[in-house]
Coordinates of C-alpha atoms in Angstrom, one line a residue:
M139 CA -1.3 161.2 58.0
A140 CA 0.7 163.4 60.2
R141 CA 3.1 165.7 58.2
G142 CA 5.6 167.4 60.4
R143 CA 7.5 169.2 57.5
H144 CA 4.2 170.4 55.8
R145 CA 3.0 171.6 59.0
T146 CA 6.2 173.7 59.6
A147 CA 5.8 175.4 56.3
A148 CA 2.3 176.5 57.3
V149 CA 3.6 177.8 60.5
L150 CA 6.1 179.9 58.6
R151 CA 3.3 181.2 56.5
Q152 CA 1.3 182.3 59.5
Q153 CA 4.3 183.8 61.3
A154 CA 5.3 185.8 58.1
S155 CA 1.6 187.1 57.7
A156 CA 1.4 188.0 61.4
S157 CA 4.7 189.9 61.5
A158 CA 3.6 192.0 58.4
A159 CA 0.2 192.7 59.9
S160 CA 1.7 193.9 63.0
G161 CA 4.3 196.4 61.4
P162 CA 4.1 200.3 61.5
H163 CA 2.5 200.5 58.1
A164 CA -0.1 197.8 58.6
R165 CA -2.9 200.4 58.6
R166 CA -2.0 201.2 55.1
W167 CA -2.3 197.7 53.6
W168 CA -5.9 198.2 53.0
L169 CA -4.9 200.9 50.5
R170 CA -2.5 198.7 48.6
P171 CA -4.2 195.1 48.4
W172 CA -2.0 194.2 45.4
T173 CA 1.1 194.8 47.6
A174 CA -0.2 192.7 50.3
A175 CA -0.9 189.8 47.9
I176 CA 2.5 189.9 46.3
V177 CA 4.3 189.9 49.9
V178 CA 2.1 187.0 50.9
V179 CA 2.8 185.0 47.8
V180 CA 6.6 185.7 48.1
L181 CA 6.5 184.6 51.7
V182 CA 4.5 181.5 51.2
A183 CA 6.7 180.7 48.2
G184 CA 9.7 181.2 50.2
A185 CA 8.4 179.0 53.1
L186 CA 7.5 176.2 50.8
T187 CA 10.8 176.4 49.0
A188 CA 12.7 176.3 52.2
G189 CA 10.7 173.4 53.4
Y190 CA 11.4 171.5 50.1
L191 CA 15.2 172.4 50.0
F192 CA 15.5 171.3 53.6
R193 CA 13.9 168.0 52.7
S194 CA 16.0 167.5 49.6
D195 CA 19.2 168.1 51.7
T196 CA 18.4 165.6 54.3
C197 CA 16.2 162.8 52.8
T198 CA 16.3 160.6 49.8
G199 CA 13.7 159.1 47.8
D200 CA 9.9 159.2 48.7
E201 CA 8.6 159.2 52.4
V202 CA 8.6 155.9 54.2
V203 CA 5.2 155.5 55.7
L204 CA 4.5 153.3 58.8
S205 CA 1.0 152.3 58.9
V206 CA -0.2 152.1 62.6
V207 CA -3.7 150.7 63.4
T208 CA -5.0 151.4 67.0
S209 CA -8.2 150.6 68.8
P210 CA -10.6 153.4 68.5
D211 CA -10.0 154.6 72.0
Q212 CA -6.3 155.2 71.4
Q213 CA -6.6 156.8 68.0
D214 CA -6.3 160.4 69.2
V215 CA -3.6 160.1 71.5
V216 CA -1.5 158.1 69.1
R217 CA -2.1 160.6 66.3
E218 CA -0.9 163.4 68.7
L219 CA 2.2 161.4 69.4
A220 CA 2.7 160.7 65.6
Y221 CA 2.6 164.5 65.0
A222 CA 5.1 164.9 67.8
W223 CA 7.4 162.3 66.3
E224 CA 7.2 163.9 62.7
A225 CA 7.8 167.3 63.9
D226 CA 11.3 166.3 65.0
E227 CA 12.1 165.8 61.2
R228 CA 13.0 162.2 62.1
R229 CA 15.1 160.5 59.4
I230 CA 15.9 156.7 59.2
D231 CA 18.8 155.6 57.2
G232 CA 18.6 159.0 55.3
K233 CA 14.8 158.7 54.5
C234 CA 12.0 160.7 55.8
G235 CA 9.7 158.8 58.0
A236 CA 5.9 159.5 58.1
I237 CA 3.4 157.9 60.5
L238 CA -0.1 157.2 59.3
V239 CA -2.6 156.4 62.2
R240 CA -6.1 154.9 61.9
G241 CA -8.4 153.5 64.4
Q242 CA -10.4 150.2 64.1
E243 CA -12.0 147.8 66.3
S244 CA -9.3 145.2 67.4
A245 CA -11.3 142.1 66.7
A246 CA -12.0 143.2 63.2
V247 CA -8.2 144.0 62.7
G248 CA -7.3 140.6 63.8
Q249 CA -9.8 138.8 61.7
S250 CA -8.7 140.7 58.6
L251 CA -4.9 140.2 59.1
T252 CA -3.2 137.8 56.6
P253 CA 0.5 136.7 56.1
T254 CA 0.4 138.1 52.5
Q255 CA -0.3 142.0 52.7
N256 CA 2.8 143.1 50.9
G257 CA 2.1 145.7 48.4
A258 CA -0.9 146.9 50.1
A259 CA -1.5 150.7 50.3
P260 CA -0.7 152.4 53.7
A261 CA -4.2 153.2 54.2
T262 CA -5.2 149.4 54.3
R263 CA -1.8 147.9 55.4
V264 CA -1.0 147.0 59.0
D265 CA 2.8 147.6 60.1
V266 CA 2.1 148.3 63.7
W267 CA -0.9 146.9 65.5
M268 CA -2.1 148.6 68.9
P269 CA -5.1 146.6 69.9
D270 CA -6.7 147.2 73.3
S271 CA -6.0 143.8 74.4
S272 CA -3.4 141.1 74.0
T273 CA -6.3 138.6 73.5
W274 CA -6.8 139.7 70.0
I275 CA -3.2 139.0 69.1
T276 CA -3.4 135.5 70.7
N277 CA -6.6 135.0 68.7
A278 CA -5.0 136.0 65.3
A279 CA -1.8 134.2 66.0
A280 CA -3.8 130.9 66.4
R281 CA -4.9 130.9 62.8
P282 CA -2.8 128.9 60.3
G283 CA 0.2 130.8 59.0
M284 CA -0.4 133.7 61.3
A285 CA 2.1 132.9 64.2
R286 CA 5.1 134.1 62.6
L287 CA 3.8 137.7 62.2
F288 CA 3.9 138.1 66.0
A289 CA 7.4 137.0 66.6
Y290 CA 8.5 140.3 68.2
D291 CA 7.9 141.6 71.6
R292 CA 4.6 143.2 72.5
P293 CA 5.0 145.5 75.4
S294 CA 2.1 147.1 77.1
I295 CA 2.0 150.8 76.6
A296 CA -1.1 151.6 78.8
T297 CA -3.8 149.9 80.9
S298 CA -7.4 150.4 81.8
P299 CA -9.8 148.4 84.0
I300 CA -13.0 147.0 82.5
V301 CA -15.9 148.4 84.5
M302 CA -19.7 148.6 84.5
A303 CA -20.8 151.9 82.9
L304 CA -23.9 153.0 84.4
P305 CA -25.6 156.4 84.2
R306 CA -25.0 158.2 87.6
P307 CA -28.6 158.5 88.5
M308 CA -29.0 154.8 88.1
A309 CA -26.1 154.1 90.0
D310 CA -27.4 156.3 92.9
A311 CA -30.8 154.6 92.7
L312 CA -29.0 151.1 93.2
G313 CA -27.3 152.5 96.3
W314 CA -23.8 152.8 94.9
P315 CA -21.1 153.1 96.1
N316 CA -22.5 151.8 99.6
T317 CA -24.2 148.9 98.0
P318 CA -22.3 146.4 95.9
V319 CA -23.5 146.1 92.3
S320 CA -23.0 143.0 90.2
W321 CA -23.9 141.9 86.7
T322 CA -25.5 138.7 87.9
G323 CA -27.5 140.4 90.5
L324 CA -28.9 143.0 88.0
G325 CA -29.6 140.1 85.6
L326 CA -31.5 138.2 88.1
Q327 CA -33.6 141.1 88.9
R328 CA -34.4 141.8 85.3
I329 CA -35.4 138.2 84.7
N330 CA -37.6 138.2 88.0
G331 CA -39.5 141.1 86.4
R332 CA -38.1 143.9 88.6
T333 CA -38.3 147.4 87.2
W334 CA -36.9 150.8 88.1
S335 CA -40.2 151.3 89.9
D336 CA -38.7 149.1 92.5
F337 CA -36.0 151.6 93.0
G338 CA -38.2 154.6 93.1
H339 CA -38.0 155.6 89.5
P340 CA -41.0 154.3 87.4
E341 CA -40.3 156.8 84.7
W342 CA -37.1 154.9 83.7
G343 CA -39.2 151.7 82.9
T344 CA -37.8 148.1 82.8
L345 CA -34.3 147.2 83.9
R346 CA -32.1 147.1 80.8
L347 CA -28.7 145.4 80.4
G348 CA -26.2 145.6 77.7
V349 CA -23.2 143.1 77.4
G350 CA -21.9 143.3 73.9
D351 CA -20.4 140.5 71.8
P352 CA -17.2 139.0 73.2
R353 CA -16.3 138.1 69.6
Q354 CA -15.9 141.7 68.8
S355 CA -15.4 143.6 72.0
T356 CA -12.6 143.4 74.6
T357 CA -15.0 144.9 77.3
A358 CA -17.7 142.3 76.6
L359 CA -15.2 139.5 76.8
G360 CA -13.7 140.8 80.0
T361 CA -17.1 141.1 81.6
L362 CA -18.1 137.6 80.5
L363 CA -14.8 136.1 81.7
S364 CA -15.5 137.6 85.1
V365 CA -18.7 135.9 85.2
V366 CA -18.0 132.6 83.6
D367 CA -14.8 132.0 85.7
A368 CA -15.6 134.1 88.6
D369 CA -13.1 132.3 90.9
A370 CA -10.3 132.5 88.3
D371 CA -9.6 128.7 88.2
N372 CA -9.9 128.3 84.6
Q373 CA -12.8 126.1 85.1
V374 CA -16.6 126.7 84.5
G375 CA -18.5 125.6 87.5
Q376 CA -22.4 125.1 87.8
T377 CA -22.9 128.3 89.5
E378 CA -20.7 130.2 87.1
L379 CA -22.3 128.5 84.1
H380 CA -25.9 129.4 85.4
N381 CA -24.8 133.1 86.0
A382 CA -23.4 133.4 82.5
L383 CA -26.6 131.9 81.1
L384 CA -28.7 134.2 83.3
L385 CA -26.7 137.2 82.1
A386 CA -27.2 136.2 78.4
R387 CA -31.0 135.9 79.0
A388 CA -31.1 139.3 80.8
A389 CA -29.3 141.3 78.3
T390 CA -31.8 143.5 76.4
V391 CA -29.6 146.4 74.8
D392 CA -28.1 145.0 71.7
Q393 CA -24.9 146.6 70.7
P394 CA -21.6 144.8 69.8
T395 CA -19.0 147.0 71.4
S396 CA -18.6 149.5 74.2
A397 CA -18.0 152.2 71.5
A398 CA -21.4 151.6 70.0
F399 CA -23.0 151.8 73.5
L400 CA -21.4 155.1 74.0
A401 CA -22.3 156.4 70.5
R402 CA -25.8 155.6 71.1
L403 CA -26.0 157.5 74.4
R404 CA -24.3 160.5 72.6
G405 CA -27.2 160.6 70.2
I406 CA -29.9 160.9 72.8
P407 CA -30.6 164.6 73.2
D408 CA -32.0 164.9 76.9
E409 CA -31.9 163.3 80.2
A410 CA -35.3 161.9 80.4
A411 CA -35.1 160.1 77.2
L412 CA -31.6 158.8 77.9
L413 CA -32.5 157.3 81.3
A414 CA -35.7 155.7 79.8
E415 CA -33.4 153.8 77.3
A416 CA -30.2 153.3 79.1
G417 CA -28.8 150.6 81.4
P418 CA -25.4 149.3 82.4
F419 CA -23.0 148.2 79.9
P420 CA -19.3 147.1 80.0
A421 CA -16.6 149.8 79.0
T422 CA -13.1 150.6 80.1
E423 CA -12.5 153.2 82.7
Q424 CA -10.9 155.4 80.1
Q425 CA -13.8 155.2 77.8
V426 CA -16.0 156.4 80.8
A427 CA -13.7 159.2 81.5
A428 CA -13.6 160.3 78.0
Y429 CA -17.5 160.3 77.8
D430 CA -17.9 162.2 81.0
N431 CA -15.2 164.8 80.1
G432 CA -17.2 165.5 76.9
N433 CA -19.9 167.2 78.9
P434 CA -22.7 164.7 78.4
V435 CA -26.4 165.0 79.0
V436 CA -26.0 162.5 81.9
P437 CA -22.5 161.3 83.2
L438 CA -21.6 157.7 83.6
T439 CA -20.3 156.1 86.7
A440 CA -17.6 153.6 86.5
V441 CA -18.7 150.7 88.8
Q442 CA -16.4 147.9 89.7
P443 CA -18.7 145.0 89.8
T444 CA -18.5 142.3 92.4
E445 CA -17.6 139.7 89.8
G446 CA -14.2 141.4 89.6
T447 CA -12.3 143.4 87.1
I448 CA -9.9 142.5 84.2
F449 CA -7.6 145.0 82.6
A450 CA -7.3 146.0 79.0
D451 CA -3.4 146.0 78.5
Y452 CA -3.0 147.8 75.2
P453 CA 0.0 146.2 73.5
Y454 CA 2.3 147.6 70.9
V455 CA 3.3 145.0 68.2
T456 CA 5.4 145.5 65.1
L457 CA 4.5 142.8 62.7
A458 CA 7.3 140.4 61.7
A459 CA 6.0 140.5 58.1
P460 CA 7.8 141.0 54.7
W461 CA 6.3 144.4 54.0
V462 CA 7.6 145.8 57.2
D463 CA 11.1 146.4 55.8
P464 CA 14.1 147.3 58.0
V465 CA 13.4 151.1 57.6
R466 CA 9.8 150.7 58.8
Q467 CA 11.0 148.5 61.6
K468 CA 13.4 151.3 62.8
I469 CA 10.6 153.8 62.6
A470 CA 8.3 151.6 64.6
T471 CA 11.1 151.2 67.2
S472 CA 11.7 155.0 67.4
F473 CA 7.9 155.6 67.6
L474 CA 7.6 153.0 70.4
E475 CA 10.4 154.9 72.3
L476 CA 8.5 158.1 72.2
I477 CA 5.3 156.4 73.4
Q478 CA 7.1 154.9 76.4
S479 CA 9.0 158.1 77.2
E480 CA 7.7 160.6 79.7
E481 CA 6.1 162.6 77.0
G482 CA 4.2 159.5 75.7
R483 CA 3.0 158.4 79.3
E484 CA 1.9 161.9 79.8
A485 CA -0.1 162.0 76.7
Y486 CA -1.8 158.7 77.4
G487 CA -2.4 160.0 80.9
R488 CA -4.1 163.1 79.6
A489 CA -6.4 160.8 77.6
G490 CA -7.4 159.0 80.9
F491 CA -5.3 155.8 80.6
R492 CA -3.4 154.2 83.4
D493 CA 0.2 153.3 82.9
P494 CA 1.4 149.8 82.2
E495 CA 1.9 149.3 86.0
R496 CA -1.9 150.1 86.3
T497 CA -1.2 153.1 88.4
T498 CA -2.9 156.6 87.9
R499 CA 0.5 158.5 88.2
Y500 CA 0.1 160.2 84.8
A501 CA -3.7 159.9 84.5
R502 CA -5.8 162.9 84.2
G503 CA -9.6 163.3 84.0
L504 CA -10.4 160.4 86.2
Q505 CA -13.2 161.8 88.4
P506 CA -13.3 159.9 91.6
V507 CA -16.9 161.2 92.3
Y508 CA -17.8 158.9 89.2
G509 CA -15.9 155.9 90.4
M510 CA -12.7 156.4 88.5
G511 CA -9.0 156.6 89.5
G512 CA -9.4 154.5 92.6
P513 CA -7.1 151.8 93.9
V514 CA -7.2 148.5 91.9
S515 CA -9.8 146.1 93.4
D516 CA -8.4 142.9 95.2
R517 CA -10.5 140.9 92.6
A518 CA -8.7 142.6 89.6
R519 CA -6.8 140.3 87.5
G520 CA -4.8 140.1 84.3
L521 CA -5.7 138.5 81.0
P522 CA -7.0 135.0 81.2
T523 CA -5.5 132.0 79.6
D524 CA -6.2 131.1 75.9
D525 CA -8.2 128.2 77.0
G526 CA -10.4 130.4 79.3
I527 CA -10.9 132.9 76.4
T528 CA -12.0 130.0 73.9
K529 CA -14.3 128.6 76.4
T530 CA -16.0 132.0 77.1
V531 CA -16.6 132.6 73.5
V532 CA -17.9 129.1 72.9
F533 CA -20.1 129.2 75.8
W534 CA -21.5 132.7 74.7
S535 CA -22.1 131.5 71.3
A536 CA -24.0 128.5 72.6
L537 CA -26.0 130.9 74.9
Q538 CA -27.2 132.8 72.0
R539 CA -28.7 129.8 70.6
R540 CA -32.5 129.8 70.5
A541 CA -34.2 126.7 71.7
N542 CA -37.3 124.8 70.9
I543 CA -38.0 122.7 74.0
L544 CA -40.8 120.3 75.2
A545 CA -40.8 119.4 78.8
T546 CA -42.6 116.3 79.7
I547 CA -43.1 115.6 83.4
D548 CA -44.1 112.3 85.1
T549 CA -47.1 112.9 87.4
S550 CA -47.6 109.3 88.6
G551 CA -48.5 108.7 92.2
S552 CA -45.0 107.9 93.3
M553 CA -44.1 111.5 92.8
T554 CA -45.7 112.2 96.1
D555 CA -42.8 110.2 97.8
R556 CA -40.0 112.0 99.4
A557 CA -37.2 113.3 97.3
P558 CA -33.8 111.5 97.8
D559 CA -32.3 114.5 99.4
G560 CA -35.2 115.0 101.8
S561 CA -35.9 118.5 100.6
G562 CA -39.6 117.9 100.0
T563 CA -41.7 115.5 97.7
R564 CA -40.3 114.5 94.5
M565 CA -43.0 116.6 92.7
Q566 CA -42.1 119.6 94.7
V567 CA -38.5 119.4 93.9
V568 CA -39.2 118.8 90.1
Q569 CA -41.7 121.8 90.1
E570 CA -39.1 124.2 91.6
A571 CA -36.4 122.9 89.0
C572 CA -38.9 123.5 86.3
I573 CA -39.6 127.2 87.5
R574 CA -36.0 127.9 87.7
A575 CA -35.4 126.3 84.1
I576 CA -37.9 128.8 82.6
T577 CA -35.6 131.7 83.3
L578 CA -32.8 130.0 81.2
F579 CA -34.7 130.4 78.0
S580 CA -34.5 133.6 75.7
P581 CA -37.9 135.2 75.0
E582 CA -37.6 134.0 71.5
S583 CA -37.1 130.3 72.4
G584 CA -40.1 128.0 72.2
V585 CA -41.2 126.1 75.3
G586 CA -44.0 123.7 75.9
L587 CA -45.3 121.5 78.8
W588 CA -46.8 118.1 79.0
K589 CA -47.5 115.9 81.9
F590 CA -47.9 112.2 81.8
A591 CA -49.0 109.2 83.9
T592 CA -51.7 106.6 82.7
K593 CA -55.0 107.7 81.1
V594 CA -54.7 111.3 82.0
D595 CA -56.5 112.6 78.9
G596 CA -59.1 109.9 78.1
A597 CA -57.1 107.0 77.0
K598 CA -54.1 108.8 76.4
D599 CA -51.3 108.6 78.9
Y600 CA -50.2 112.3 78.4
R601 CA -51.8 115.7 78.3
Q602 CA -50.5 119.0 76.9
L603 CA -50.7 121.7 79.3
V604 CA -49.0 124.5 77.4
P605 CA -48.4 124.3 73.6
L606 CA -45.0 124.9 72.2
G607 CA -44.3 128.6 71.5
P608 CA -42.0 131.6 72.3
V609 CA -41.6 131.9 76.1
G610 CA -41.9 135.6 75.7
G611 CA -45.0 135.6 73.7
A612 CA -48.7 134.9 74.6
L613 CA -51.3 132.2 74.4
P614 CA -54.3 132.7 72.0
D615 CA -56.3 134.1 75.1
G616 CA -53.8 136.8 75.7
T617 CA -52.0 135.0 78.7
P618 CA -48.3 135.6 78.8
R619 CA -46.7 132.2 77.9
R620 CA -44.1 132.4 80.7
A621 CA -46.9 133.1 83.3
A622 CA -48.8 130.2 81.8
L623 CA -46.1 127.9 82.3
E624 CA -45.4 128.9 85.9
R625 CA -49.1 128.6 86.7
S626 CA -49.4 125.2 85.1
I627 CA -46.4 123.9 86.9
R628 CA -47.7 125.0 90.2
R629 CA -51.4 123.9 89.6
D630 CA -51.5 121.1 87.1
L631 CA -48.7 118.7 88.0
T632 CA -50.7 116.6 90.4
P633 CA -49.5 113.1 91.2
K634 CA -51.8 110.4 90.3
G635 CA -51.9 107.0 88.5
A636 CA -49.2 104.7 87.2
T637 CA -46.3 105.5 84.7
G638 CA -47.1 105.5 81.0
L639 CA -43.6 106.2 79.8
Y640 CA -43.3 104.4 76.4
D641 CA -46.4 105.7 74.6
T642 CA -45.7 109.4 75.9
M643 CA -42.2 109.2 74.7
D644 CA -43.3 108.2 71.4
A645 CA -46.0 111.0 71.2
A646 CA -43.7 113.6 72.5
Y647 CA -40.8 112.9 70.1
R648 CA -43.2 113.1 67.1
Y649 CA -44.6 116.3 68.5
V650 CA -41.3 118.0 68.6
Q651 CA -40.5 116.7 65.2
A652 CA -43.7 118.3 63.8
H653 CA -42.9 121.6 65.4
W654 CA -39.2 121.5 64.6
Q655 CA -37.5 124.8 64.1
P656 CA -34.4 125.3 61.9
G657 CA -31.4 126.9 63.4
R658 CA -32.5 126.1 67.0
L659 CA -31.8 123.4 69.5
N660 CA -34.8 121.2 69.1
L661 CA -35.1 119.3 72.5
L662 CA -37.3 116.8 74.2
V663 CA -36.8 116.7 78.0
L664 CA -38.5 113.8 79.7
M665 CA -38.5 113.5 83.6
T666 CA -39.6 110.5 85.5
D667 CA -39.2 108.8 88.9
G668 CA -40.0 105.3 87.7
K669 CA -40.3 102.9 84.9
N670 CA -43.0 102.1 82.1
E671 CA -46.2 100.5 84.0
D672 CA -48.4 100.9 81.0
D673 CA -49.6 97.9 78.6
G674 CA -49.2 100.0 75.4
L675 CA -46.1 99.9 73.5
T676 CA -43.1 97.7 74.4
R677 CA -39.5 98.9 74.7
A678 CA -38.6 97.3 71.4
Q679 CA -41.7 98.7 69.7
L680 CA -41.0 102.2 71.0
I681 CA -37.3 102.1 69.9
Q682 CA -38.3 101.0 66.4
R683 CA -40.9 103.9 66.1
L684 CA -38.4 106.4 67.2
R685 CA -35.8 105.3 64.8
Q686 CA -38.5 105.4 62.1
A687 CA -39.4 108.8 63.0
A688 CA -36.0 110.4 63.2
Q689 CA -34.9 112.6 60.4
P690 CA -31.3 113.4 60.0
D691 CA -31.8 116.7 58.6
R692 CA -34.3 117.6 61.5
P693 CA -32.5 116.5 64.5
V694 CA -34.3 116.2 67.8
Q695 CA -32.2 115.8 71.0
V696 CA -33.7 113.7 73.6
I697 CA -32.7 113.9 77.3
A698 CA -34.2 111.7 79.8
I699 CA -33.9 112.4 83.7
G700 CA -34.4 109.6 86.0
F701 CA -35.2 111.3 89.4
G702 CA -34.3 108.9 92.3
S703 CA -33.2 105.3 92.6
G704 CA -36.7 104.0 91.3
A705 CA -36.1 105.3 87.9
D706 CA -34.9 102.6 85.5
L707 CA -31.7 104.3 83.9
A708 CA -30.7 101.4 81.9
D709 CA -34.2 101.5 80.3
L710 CA -34.0 105.3 79.8
T711 CA -30.5 104.9 78.2
A712 CA -31.6 102.3 75.8
I713 CA -34.4 104.4 74.6
T714 CA -32.7 107.7 74.4
E715 CA -29.6 106.3 72.7
A716 CA -31.7 104.9 69.9
V717 CA -31.9 108.5 68.6
G718 CA -28.7 109.9 69.8
G719 CA -29.9 111.2 73.1
K720 CA -28.8 110.8 76.7
A721 CA -30.2 109.6 80.0
H722 CA -29.1 111.2 83.5
R723 CA -29.8 110.3 86.9
A724 CA -30.7 113.1 89.4
T725 CA -31.1 113.0 93.2
S726 CA -31.6 116.6 93.8
G727 CA -33.0 119.8 92.3
A728 CA -29.4 120.9 91.8
D729 CA -28.8 117.9 89.8
I730 CA -31.7 118.8 87.5
D731 CA -30.5 122.3 87.1
Q732 CA -27.0 121.2 86.2
I733 CA -28.4 118.8 83.5
F734 CA -30.7 121.6 82.0
L735 CA -27.6 124.0 81.9
R736 CA -25.2 121.8 80.2
T737 CA -27.7 120.7 77.7
L738 CA -28.5 124.2 76.7
V739 CA -24.9 125.3 76.3
G740 CA -23.9 122.0 74.5
T741 CA -21.7 120.7 77.1
D742 CA -23.4 117.6 77.7

């Protein structure tokens, strides 16, 4: 807690000691230590008594403490201003005011707030909240009974753009600033197996990306919003959804917040070790400036990604709560006036923040050579709508789901026909869609591959090509499963025979049931261009068997994709609906992509 009066007494003691030490008889004090001790005691006692008497003459009762909770990046500058406020011996309604400042991640504060904190100690109470983004206020206010706490204005007291923080040598290797850098571009390169060797630095190893958790971090949320709603239309299009899923699959450095990423870097002792473990992650420009001004092992560059920039707006909100009595409200108002004054803006500027108008008029320590302090990007935008924020968090949560998927592909002779959009044969289009789909799965997700026609494995209409297992793992012979899947899609999906749809659906559903994984999306995807041509199970018998096999506590989702006009969509719908699934018609590879995407994120 800042204590202006107590600090004044300490200054008086220091001045008194300094005056005595510099006097004409200072050289003799070592001969009379007891005299020195007596003088110091008298001076100190006098200073403390003067402070006490001054307080007694001007204040009544105990100190009134205003508890201010800030985001960690503001903590030091707000404490500095709290000291300045207290140093003026401010009195509110005859009472001495004091300001207690503590830093805490904004999401955690919002989640912990309740409408009934009256009586809590200042060290745990929230009177004034200064998060790094209004997003967290909106999120907290949406909870039952919370809206009334945020009835007062919430002015922005500073801003900082959300950027891609990237070690400078890595930015140089990517060609920055002459070559644009994007989150989705790096994510695609990561998934496609590119490493730093491709950029001339094999010693750095694989490409690593960190995103963070948008449920805990403003910078992670802002970055994902830029990707999920790149055109700022508050809608998630197919390309945007694909890019978000791609980024989720490419993220390899697991830290929840930008502060955690920065702390991790600070703990790495030398440049070679840092570059072998580092990668881009989201941060504010201010956080990058603070890190670089701390003389790090490797400086960071603040890259404005091509997806655009969202600004953190740093609001100041006094809670309209019963424990924030009129005296505390007045202290909060007085403190806000100091923060908004020239002195306050200069203090925030020295800490690397931009002003509420997003200018760098007061900012200090923003080094242009590291991408800081430049003009606002044309693609910079303000905070998204509440609906946009909710969608992003929901999507990200869905993207984190691990899946357990069996893809079953029709290889009957008709798959050699031209695709409906004329882009190749039906099989070629399906093969390319399957290759693209593999990139959507996290390394821990289980993926398997079957093909079907008629009598492709003895008397059976189906054949297993790659068994279910982690896509990032390996087969028993050591072959990476991802490579085995791609190879089998290219080599083994050879069109021949008729369509043994019903027997295959029955066997594939039971196979996924037998390999069901808790906490995952357990999914059977079947793609066909025709209808059942086998004399095995009838449709009625298949539906009956599927319903008998279904287990409510072990759900298996079934998606059937009818490719082209020859597929019997009514038939597929009747079968899949028997177990709560869906059937879709596709006429292009893009249609197949969209069905996969929306199934994986739970929007279909």
